Amino acid sequence: MSPIRVVLVDDQHLVRTGLRALLDRAPDIEVVGEAGDGRSGLAVVREQRPDIVLMDVRMPGGDGLEATRRILTDPTLDGVQVVMLTTFDDDEYLFEAIRAGAAGFLLKDTAPDALRDAVRTVAGGDALLSPAVTRRVLAAARSPVADPARLAGLTARERDVLAQVGAGRSNTEIGQALFLSPDTARTYVSRLLQKLNARDRAQLVVIAYESGLVRPGEG
């Protein structure tokens, strides 16, 4: 199989160097480009067309949020996934990034094995949403105007599953909470993606929050 191709976008050279060193140790991951701000990062992504972009949130010369929006709305970059890098100081920005379609968030001090596993997780089509980070981001975001009508087409069980997704739980954890097998939980999540026209699991979190199904501090 071809290695997972990654672009690093962070204004700190030492951060990029450290991330590259950790990722290059994995035979199935290849760092194909770097950039120090969102504007040049967008150019590198368009040139390299990677599988994953690790994107810092705030950078001089073009922030990561705007670059993320542009990457994820560019039809020529279909299939590129963006994971936001954070130090836990950018919660509201991260919520906006998830609304824009980012696949999740990753702490800059993540352990090496967890970093590599995170890249593999997103490349495999799953969102990177740890419960602790998810709850913190939602708690920092502005309280939405609840729109329960958005969920009108869902069954009671689908609402239950969506609430679990909104709390940042994995398919295994959802199964344990709702007495379902992980495969059945995965099927429900896939059905929710279709019914709610969501790009990925990360956007299901936003829908659960904005519809009032999940509130800050819950989960």
PDB file of C-alpha atoms in Angstrom:
ATOM      1  CA  MET A   1       0.000   0.000   0.000  1.00  0.00           C
ATOM      2  CA  SER A   2       1.118   3.573  -0.652  1.00  0.00           C
ATOM      3  CA  PRO A   3       2.180   5.524   2.439  1.00  0.00           C
ATOM      4  CA  ILE A   4      -0.132   8.130   3.954  1.00  0.00           C
ATOM      5  CA  ARG A   5       1.042  11.474   2.587  1.00  0.00           C
ATOM      6  CA  VAL A   6       1.145  14.334   5.115  1.00  0.00           C
ATOM      7  CA  VAL A   7       1.743  18.105   4.889  1.00  0.00           C
ATOM      8  CA  LEU A   8       2.731  20.039   8.029  1.00  0.00           C
ATOM      9  CA  VAL A   9       1.617  23.663   8.466  1.00  0.00           C
ATOM     10  CA  ASP A  10       2.889  25.431  11.590  1.00  0.00           C
ATOM     11  CA  ASP A  11       4.694  28.741  12.091  1.00  0.00           C
ATOM     12  CA  GLN A  12       7.198  27.199  14.521  1.00  0.00           C
ATOM     13  CA  HIS A  13      10.071  25.497  12.731  1.00  0.00           C
ATOM     14  CA  LEU A  14      10.879  23.367  15.767  1.00  0.00           C
ATOM     15  CA  VAL A  15       7.312  22.050  15.897  1.00  0.00           C
ATOM     16  CA  ARG A  16       7.425  21.079  12.235  1.00  0.00           C
ATOM     17  CA  THR A  17      10.839  19.450  12.668  1.00  0.00           C
ATOM     18  CA  GLY A  18       9.607  17.449  15.648  1.00  0.00           C
ATOM     19  CA  LEU A  19       6.443  16.317  13.902  1.00  0.00           C
ATOM     20  CA  ARG A  20       8.380  15.309  10.799  1.00  0.00           C
ATOM     21  CA  ALA A  21      10.875  13.299  12.857  1.00  0.00           C
ATOM     22  CA  LEU A  22       8.095  11.444  14.648  1.00  0.00           C
ATOM     23  CA  LEU A  23       6.056  10.737  11.522  1.00  0.00           C
ATOM     24  CA  ASP A  24       9.005   9.729   9.344  1.00  0.00           C
ATOM     25  CA  ARG A  25       9.731   6.864  11.733  1.00  0.00           C
ATOM     26  CA  ALA A  26       6.553   5.125  10.519  1.00  0.00           C
ATOM     27  CA  PRO A  27       7.017   3.157   7.279  1.00  0.00           C
ATOM     28  CA  ASP A  28       3.401   3.800   6.289  1.00  0.00           C
ATOM     29  CA  ILE A  29       3.553   7.618   6.679  1.00  0.00           C
ATOM     30  CA  GLU A  30       5.450  10.103   4.511  1.00  0.00           C
ATOM     31  CA  VAL A  31       5.783  13.864   5.122  1.00  0.00           C
ATOM     32  CA  VAL A  32       5.669  15.402   1.635  1.00  0.00           C
ATOM     33  CA  GLY A  33       5.712  19.116   2.459  1.00  0.00           C
ATOM     34  CA  GLU A  34       5.874  21.857   5.085  1.00  0.00           C
ATOM     35  CA  ALA A  35       4.784  25.484   5.398  1.00  0.00           C
ATOM     36  CA  GLY A  36       5.018  28.203   8.019  1.00  0.00           C
ATOM     37  CA  ASP A  37       1.640  29.894   7.512  1.00  0.00           C
ATOM     38  CA  GLY A  38      -1.804  29.223   6.096  1.00  0.00           C
ATOM     39  CA  ARG A  39      -1.253  30.994   2.783  1.00  0.00           C
ATOM     40  CA  SER A  40       1.894  29.109   1.846  1.00  0.00           C
ATOM     41  CA  GLY A  41       0.400  25.970   3.352  1.00  0.00           C
ATOM     42  CA  LEU A  42      -2.485  26.182   0.907  1.00  0.00           C
ATOM     43  CA  ALA A  43       0.001  26.421  -1.954  1.00  0.00           C
ATOM     44  CA  VAL A  44       1.901  23.352  -0.722  1.00  0.00           C
ATOM     45  CA  VAL A  45      -1.324  21.384  -0.337  1.00  0.00           C
ATOM     46  CA  ARG A  46      -2.393  22.259  -3.868  1.00  0.00           C
ATOM     47  CA  GLU A  47       0.997  21.185  -5.174  1.00  0.00           C
ATOM     48  CA  GLN A  48       1.326  17.949  -3.193  1.00  0.00           C
ATOM     49  CA  ARG A  49      -2.343  16.894  -2.785  1.00  0.00           C
ATOM     50  CA  PRO A  50      -1.637  14.992   0.456  1.00  0.00           C
ATOM     51  CA  ASP A  51      -3.979  12.671   2.311  1.00  0.00           C
ATOM     52  CA  ILE A  52      -3.658  14.584   5.609  1.00  0.00           C
ATOM     53  CA  VAL A  53      -2.788  18.167   6.558  1.00  0.00           C
ATOM     54  CA  LEU A  54      -1.699  18.865  10.145  1.00  0.00           C
ATOM     55  CA  MET A  55      -2.662  22.531  10.475  1.00  0.00           C
ATOM     56  CA  ASP A  56      -1.862  24.993  13.255  1.00  0.00           C
ATOM     57  CA  VAL A  57      -4.808  27.211  14.150  1.00  0.00           C
ATOM     58  CA  ARG A  58      -3.280  30.664  14.446  1.00  0.00           C
ATOM     59  CA  MET A  59      -0.271  31.756  12.396  1.00  0.00           C
ATOM     60  CA  PRO A  60       1.020  35.091  11.079  1.00  0.00           C
ATOM     61  CA  GLY A  61       0.697  35.532   7.330  1.00  0.00           C
ATOM     62  CA  GLY A  62      -2.544  33.564   6.999  1.00  0.00           C
ATOM     63  CA  ASP A  63      -4.256  31.617   9.764  1.00  0.00           C
ATOM     64  CA  GLY A  64      -5.052  27.930   9.750  1.00  0.00           C
ATOM     65  CA  LEU A  65      -8.805  28.424   9.969  1.00  0.00           C
ATOM     66  CA  GLU A  66      -9.029  30.309   6.666  1.00  0.00           C
ATOM     67  CA  ALA A  67      -6.626  27.874   5.011  1.00  0.00           C
ATOM     68  CA  THR A  68      -8.759  24.975   6.246  1.00  0.00           C
ATOM     69  CA  ARG A  69     -11.918  26.529   4.802  1.00  0.00           C
ATOM     70  CA  ARG A  70     -10.228  27.016   1.445  1.00  0.00           C
ATOM     71  CA  ILE A  71      -8.813  23.500   1.337  1.00  0.00           C
ATOM     72  CA  LEU A  72     -12.099  21.852   2.238  1.00  0.00           C
ATOM     73  CA  THR A  73     -14.169  23.888  -0.226  1.00  0.00           C
ATOM     74  CA  ASP A  74     -11.790  23.373  -3.148  1.00  0.00           C
ATOM     75  CA  PRO A  75     -13.215  20.637  -5.412  1.00  0.00           C
ATOM     76  CA  THR A  76      -9.735  19.924  -6.787  1.00  0.00           C
ATOM     77  CA  LEU A  77      -8.630  18.929  -3.270  1.00  0.00           C
ATOM     78  CA  ASP A  78     -11.418  16.442  -2.657  1.00  0.00           C
ATOM     79  CA  GLY A  79     -10.228  13.739  -0.276  1.00  0.00           C
ATOM     80  CA  VAL A  80      -7.698  15.915   1.579  1.00  0.00           C
ATOM     81  CA  GLN A  81      -8.382  15.792   5.324  1.00  0.00           C
ATOM     82  CA  VAL A  82      -7.327  18.521   7.764  1.00  0.00           C
ATOM     83  CA  VAL A  83      -6.470  17.955  11.419  1.00  0.00           C
ATOM     84  CA  MET A  84      -6.017  21.076  13.527  1.00  0.00           C
ATOM     85  CA  LEU A  85      -3.029  21.363  15.860  1.00  0.00           C
ATOM     86  CA  THR A  86      -3.732  23.003  19.212  1.00  0.00           C
ATOM     87  CA  THR A  87      -2.179  23.773  22.580  1.00  0.00           C
ATOM     88  CA  PHE A  88      -5.646  23.892  24.233  1.00  0.00           C
ATOM     89  CA  ASP A  89      -5.724  27.683  23.891  1.00  0.00           C
ATOM     90  CA  ASP A  90      -7.728  27.914  20.666  1.00  0.00           C
ATOM     91  CA  ASP A  91     -11.014  26.257  21.543  1.00  0.00           C
ATOM     92  CA  GLU A  92     -13.391  28.665  19.824  1.00  0.00           C
ATOM     93  CA  TYR A  93     -11.228  28.673  16.700  1.00  0.00           C
ATOM     94  CA  LEU A  94     -11.257  24.892  16.718  1.00  0.00           C
ATOM     95  CA  PHE A  95     -15.048  24.771  16.878  1.00  0.00           C
ATOM     96  CA  GLU A  96     -15.147  26.991  13.806  1.00  0.00           C
ATOM     97  CA  ALA A  97     -12.629  24.684  12.127  1.00  0.00           C
ATOM     98  CA  ILE A  98     -14.858  21.671  12.760  1.00  0.00           C
ATOM     99  CA  ARG A  99     -17.791  23.593  11.300  1.00  0.00           C
ATOM    100  CA  ALA A 100     -15.625  24.200   8.252  1.00  0.00           C
ATOM    101  CA  GLY A 101     -15.059  20.460   7.892  1.00  0.00           C
ATOM    102  CA  ALA A 102     -11.810  19.704   9.732  1.00  0.00           C
ATOM    103  CA  ALA A 103     -11.531  16.053  10.719  1.00  0.00           C
ATOM    104  CA  GLY A 104     -10.627  16.850  14.306  1.00  0.00           C
ATOM    105  CA  PHE A 105      -7.941  18.227  16.567  1.00  0.00           C
ATOM    106  CA  LEU A 106      -4.607  17.036  17.875  1.00  0.00           C
ATOM    107  CA  LEU A 107      -2.653  18.377  20.841  1.00  0.00           C
ATOM    108  CA  LYS A 108       0.884  19.456  19.990  1.00  0.00           C
ATOM    109  CA  ASP A 109       2.259  17.462  22.918  1.00  0.00           C
ATOM    110  CA  THR A 110       0.595  14.230  21.787  1.00  0.00           C
ATOM    111  CA  ALA A 111       2.715  11.139  22.431  1.00  0.00           C
ATOM    112  CA  PRO A 112       4.610   9.819  19.375  1.00  0.00           C
ATOM    113  CA  ASP A 113       2.610   6.596  18.981  1.00  0.00           C
ATOM    114  CA  ALA A 114      -0.663   8.478  19.453  1.00  0.00           C
ATOM    115  CA  LEU A 115       0.393  10.994  16.797  1.00  0.00           C
ATOM    116  CA  ARG A 116       1.058   8.280  14.243  1.00  0.00           C
ATOM    117  CA  ASP A 117      -2.140   6.457  15.170  1.00  0.00           C
ATOM    118  CA  ALA A 118      -4.080   9.715  14.788  1.00  0.00           C
ATOM    119  CA  VAL A 119      -2.815  10.154  11.229  1.00  0.00           C
ATOM    120  CA  ARG A 120      -3.806   6.575  10.433  1.00  0.00           C
ATOM    121  CA  THR A 121      -7.230   7.087  12.018  1.00  0.00           C
ATOM    122  CA  VAL A 122      -8.070  10.099   9.870  1.00  0.00           C
ATOM    123  CA  ALA A 123      -6.599   8.512   6.736  1.00  0.00           C
ATOM    124  CA  GLY A 124      -8.898   5.550   7.381  1.00  0.00           C
ATOM    125  CA  GLY A 125     -11.943   7.802   7.256  1.00  0.00           C
ATOM    126  CA  ASP A 126     -12.648   8.383  10.957  1.00  0.00           C
ATOM    127  CA  ALA A 127     -12.734  11.691  12.795  1.00  0.00           C
ATOM    128  CA  LEU A 128     -10.191  12.482  15.480  1.00  0.00           C
ATOM    129  CA  LEU A 129     -12.355  13.579  18.380  1.00  0.00           C
ATOM    130  CA  SER A 130     -11.249  12.657  21.867  1.00  0.00           C
ATOM    131  CA  PRO A 131     -14.046  13.216  24.410  1.00  0.00           C
ATOM    132  CA  ALA A 132     -11.958  15.573  26.567  1.00  0.00           C
ATOM    133  CA  VAL A 133     -11.019  17.852  23.674  1.00  0.00           C
ATOM    134  CA  THR A 134     -14.533  17.721  22.200  1.00  0.00           C
ATOM    135  CA  ARG A 135     -16.207  18.791  25.429  1.00  0.00           C
ATOM    136  CA  ARG A 136     -13.735  21.615  25.940  1.00  0.00           C
ATOM    137  CA  VAL A 137     -14.250  22.953  22.426  1.00  0.00           C
ATOM    138  CA  LEU A 138     -18.034  22.812  22.670  1.00  0.00           C
ATOM    139  CA  ALA A 139     -17.990  24.475  26.078  1.00  0.00           C
ATOM    140  CA  ALA A 140     -15.952  27.371  24.683  1.00  0.00           C
ATOM    141  CA  ALA A 141     -18.137  27.877  21.629  1.00  0.00           C
ATOM    142  CA  ARG A 142     -20.983  30.345  21.560  1.00  0.00           C
ATOM    143  CA  SER A 143     -24.274  28.829  22.662  1.00  0.00           C
ATOM    144  CA  PRO A 144     -26.240  28.024  19.512  1.00  0.00           C
ATOM    145  CA  VAL A 145     -29.884  28.645  18.806  1.00  0.00           C
ATOM    146  CA  ALA A 146     -31.267  25.124  19.125  1.00  0.00           C
ATOM    147  CA  ASP A 147     -32.832  23.762  15.949  1.00  0.00           C
ATOM    148  CA  PRO A 148     -34.497  20.463  16.896  1.00  0.00           C
ATOM    149  CA  ALA A 149     -36.355  20.436  13.563  1.00  0.00           C
ATOM    150  CA  ARG A 150     -33.080  19.478  11.925  1.00  0.00           C
ATOM    151  CA  LEU A 151     -33.408  16.081  13.573  1.00  0.00           C
ATOM    152  CA  ALA A 152     -37.043  15.524  12.606  1.00  0.00           C
ATOM    153  CA  GLY A 153     -36.208  12.663  10.244  1.00  0.00           C
ATOM    154  CA  LEU A 154     -34.270  10.646  12.807  1.00  0.00           C
ATOM    155  CA  THR A 155     -35.544   7.711  14.821  1.00  0.00           C
ATOM    156  CA  ALA A 156     -35.229   7.711  18.608  1.00  0.00           C
ATOM    157  CA  ARG A 157     -32.303   5.301  18.391  1.00  0.00           C
ATOM    158  CA  GLU A 158     -30.555   7.471  15.790  1.00  0.00           C
ATOM    159  CA  ARG A 159     -30.929  10.460  18.108  1.00  0.00           C
ATOM    160  CA  ASP A 160     -29.387   8.436  20.919  1.00  0.00           C
ATOM    161  CA  VAL A 161     -26.434   7.526  18.715  1.00  0.00           C
ATOM    162  CA  LEU A 162     -26.032  11.119  17.535  1.00  0.00           C
ATOM    163  CA  ALA A 163     -25.932  12.307  21.146  1.00  0.00           C
ATOM    164  CA  GLN A 164     -23.160   9.787  21.840  1.00  0.00           C
ATOM    165  CA  VAL A 165     -21.210  10.975  18.785  1.00  0.00           C
ATOM    166  CA  GLY A 166     -21.709  14.548  19.965  1.00  0.00           C
ATOM    167  CA  ALA A 167     -20.108  13.628  23.279  1.00  0.00           C
ATOM    168  CA  GLY A 168     -17.018  12.479  21.362  1.00  0.00           C
ATOM    169  CA  ARG A 169     -17.455   8.744  21.920  1.00  0.00           C
ATOM    170  CA  SER A 170     -16.069   6.038  19.648  1.00  0.00           C
ATOM    171  CA  ASN A 171     -18.188   3.315  18.046  1.00  0.00           C
ATOM    172  CA  THR A 172     -17.076   0.869  20.731  1.00  0.00           C
ATOM    173  CA  GLU A 173     -18.052   3.301  23.490  1.00  0.00           C
ATOM    174  CA  ILE A 174     -21.388   4.012  21.810  1.00  0.00           C
ATOM    175  CA  GLY A 175     -22.057   0.278  21.639  1.00  0.00           C
ATOM    176  CA  GLN A 176     -21.292  -0.133  25.316  1.00  0.00           C
ATOM    177  CA  ALA A 177     -23.528   2.791  26.296  1.00  0.00           C
ATOM    178  CA  LEU A 178     -26.481   1.735  24.113  1.00  0.00           C
ATOM    179  CA  PHE A 179     -26.022  -2.061  24.250  1.00  0.00           C
ATOM    180  CA  LEU A 180     -25.103  -2.320  20.578  1.00  0.00           C
ATOM    181  CA  SER A 181     -22.249  -4.099  18.844  1.00  0.00           C
ATOM    182  CA  PRO A 182     -19.498  -1.818  17.475  1.00  0.00           C
ATOM    183  CA  ASP A 183     -20.528  -2.819  13.935  1.00  0.00           C
ATOM    184  CA  THR A 184     -24.144  -1.836  14.610  1.00  0.00           C
ATOM    185  CA  ALA A 185     -22.994   1.464  16.091  1.00  0.00           C
ATOM    186  CA  ARG A 186     -20.881   2.051  12.976  1.00  0.00           C
ATOM    187  CA  THR A 187     -23.932   1.353  10.795  1.00  0.00           C
ATOM    188  CA  TYR A 188     -25.978   3.917  12.720  1.00  0.00           C
ATOM    189  CA  VAL A 189     -23.219   6.508  12.333  1.00  0.00           C
ATOM    190  CA  SER A 190     -23.067   5.877   8.576  1.00  0.00           C
ATOM    191  CA  ARG A 191     -26.831   6.287   8.382  1.00  0.00           C
ATOM    192  CA  LEU A 192     -26.615   9.584  10.288  1.00  0.00           C
ATOM    193  CA  LEU A 193     -23.988  10.881   7.875  1.00  0.00           C
ATOM    194  CA  GLN A 194     -26.365  10.204   4.987  1.00  0.00           C
ATOM    195  CA  LYS A 195     -29.533  11.503   6.622  1.00  0.00           C
ATOM    196  CA  LEU A 196     -27.939  14.701   7.901  1.00  0.00           C
ATOM    197  CA  ASN A 197     -25.785  15.280   4.821  1.00  0.00           C
ATOM    198  CA  ALA A 198     -22.698  15.530   7.012  1.00  0.00           C
ATOM    199  CA  ARG A 199     -19.199  15.421   5.573  1.00  0.00           C
ATOM    200  CA  ASP A 200     -17.796  13.297   8.390  1.00  0.00           C
ATOM    201  CA  ARG A 201     -18.098  12.359  12.039  1.00  0.00           C
ATOM    202  CA  ALA A 202     -16.698  15.701  13.151  1.00  0.00           C
ATOM    203  CA  GLN A 203     -19.593  17.534  11.542  1.00  0.00           C
ATOM    204  CA  LEU A 204     -22.040  15.203  13.293  1.00  0.00           C
ATOM    205  CA  VAL A 205     -20.640  16.608  16.544  1.00  0.00           C
ATOM    206  CA  VAL A 206     -21.457  20.120  15.387  1.00  0.00           C
ATOM    207  CA  ILE A 207     -24.979  19.101  14.312  1.00  0.00           C
ATOM    208  CA  ALA A 208     -25.618  17.443  17.675  1.00  0.00           C
ATOM    209  CA  TYR A 209     -24.511  20.633  19.411  1.00  0.00           C
ATOM    210  CA  GLU A 210     -26.269  23.113  17.168  1.00  0.00           C
ATOM    211  CA  SER A 211     -29.547  21.191  17.247  1.00  0.00           C
ATOM    212  CA  GLY A 212     -29.550  21.291  21.048  1.00  0.00           C
ATOM    213  CA  LEU A 213     -29.152  17.502  21.413  1.00  0.00           C
ATOM    214  CA  VAL A 214     -25.852  17.995  23.241  1.00  0.00           C
ATOM    215  CA  ARG A 215     -25.010  20.998  25.395  1.00  0.00           C
ATOM    216  CA  PRO A 216     -21.682  22.311  26.681  1.00  0.00           C
ATOM    217  CA  GLY A 217     -20.476  20.383  29.683  1.00  0.00           C
ATOM    218  CA  GLU A 218     -22.547  17.294  28.927  1.00  0.00           C
ATOM    219  CA  GLY A 219     -21.043  13.902  28.158  1.00  0.00           C
TER     220      GLY A 219
END
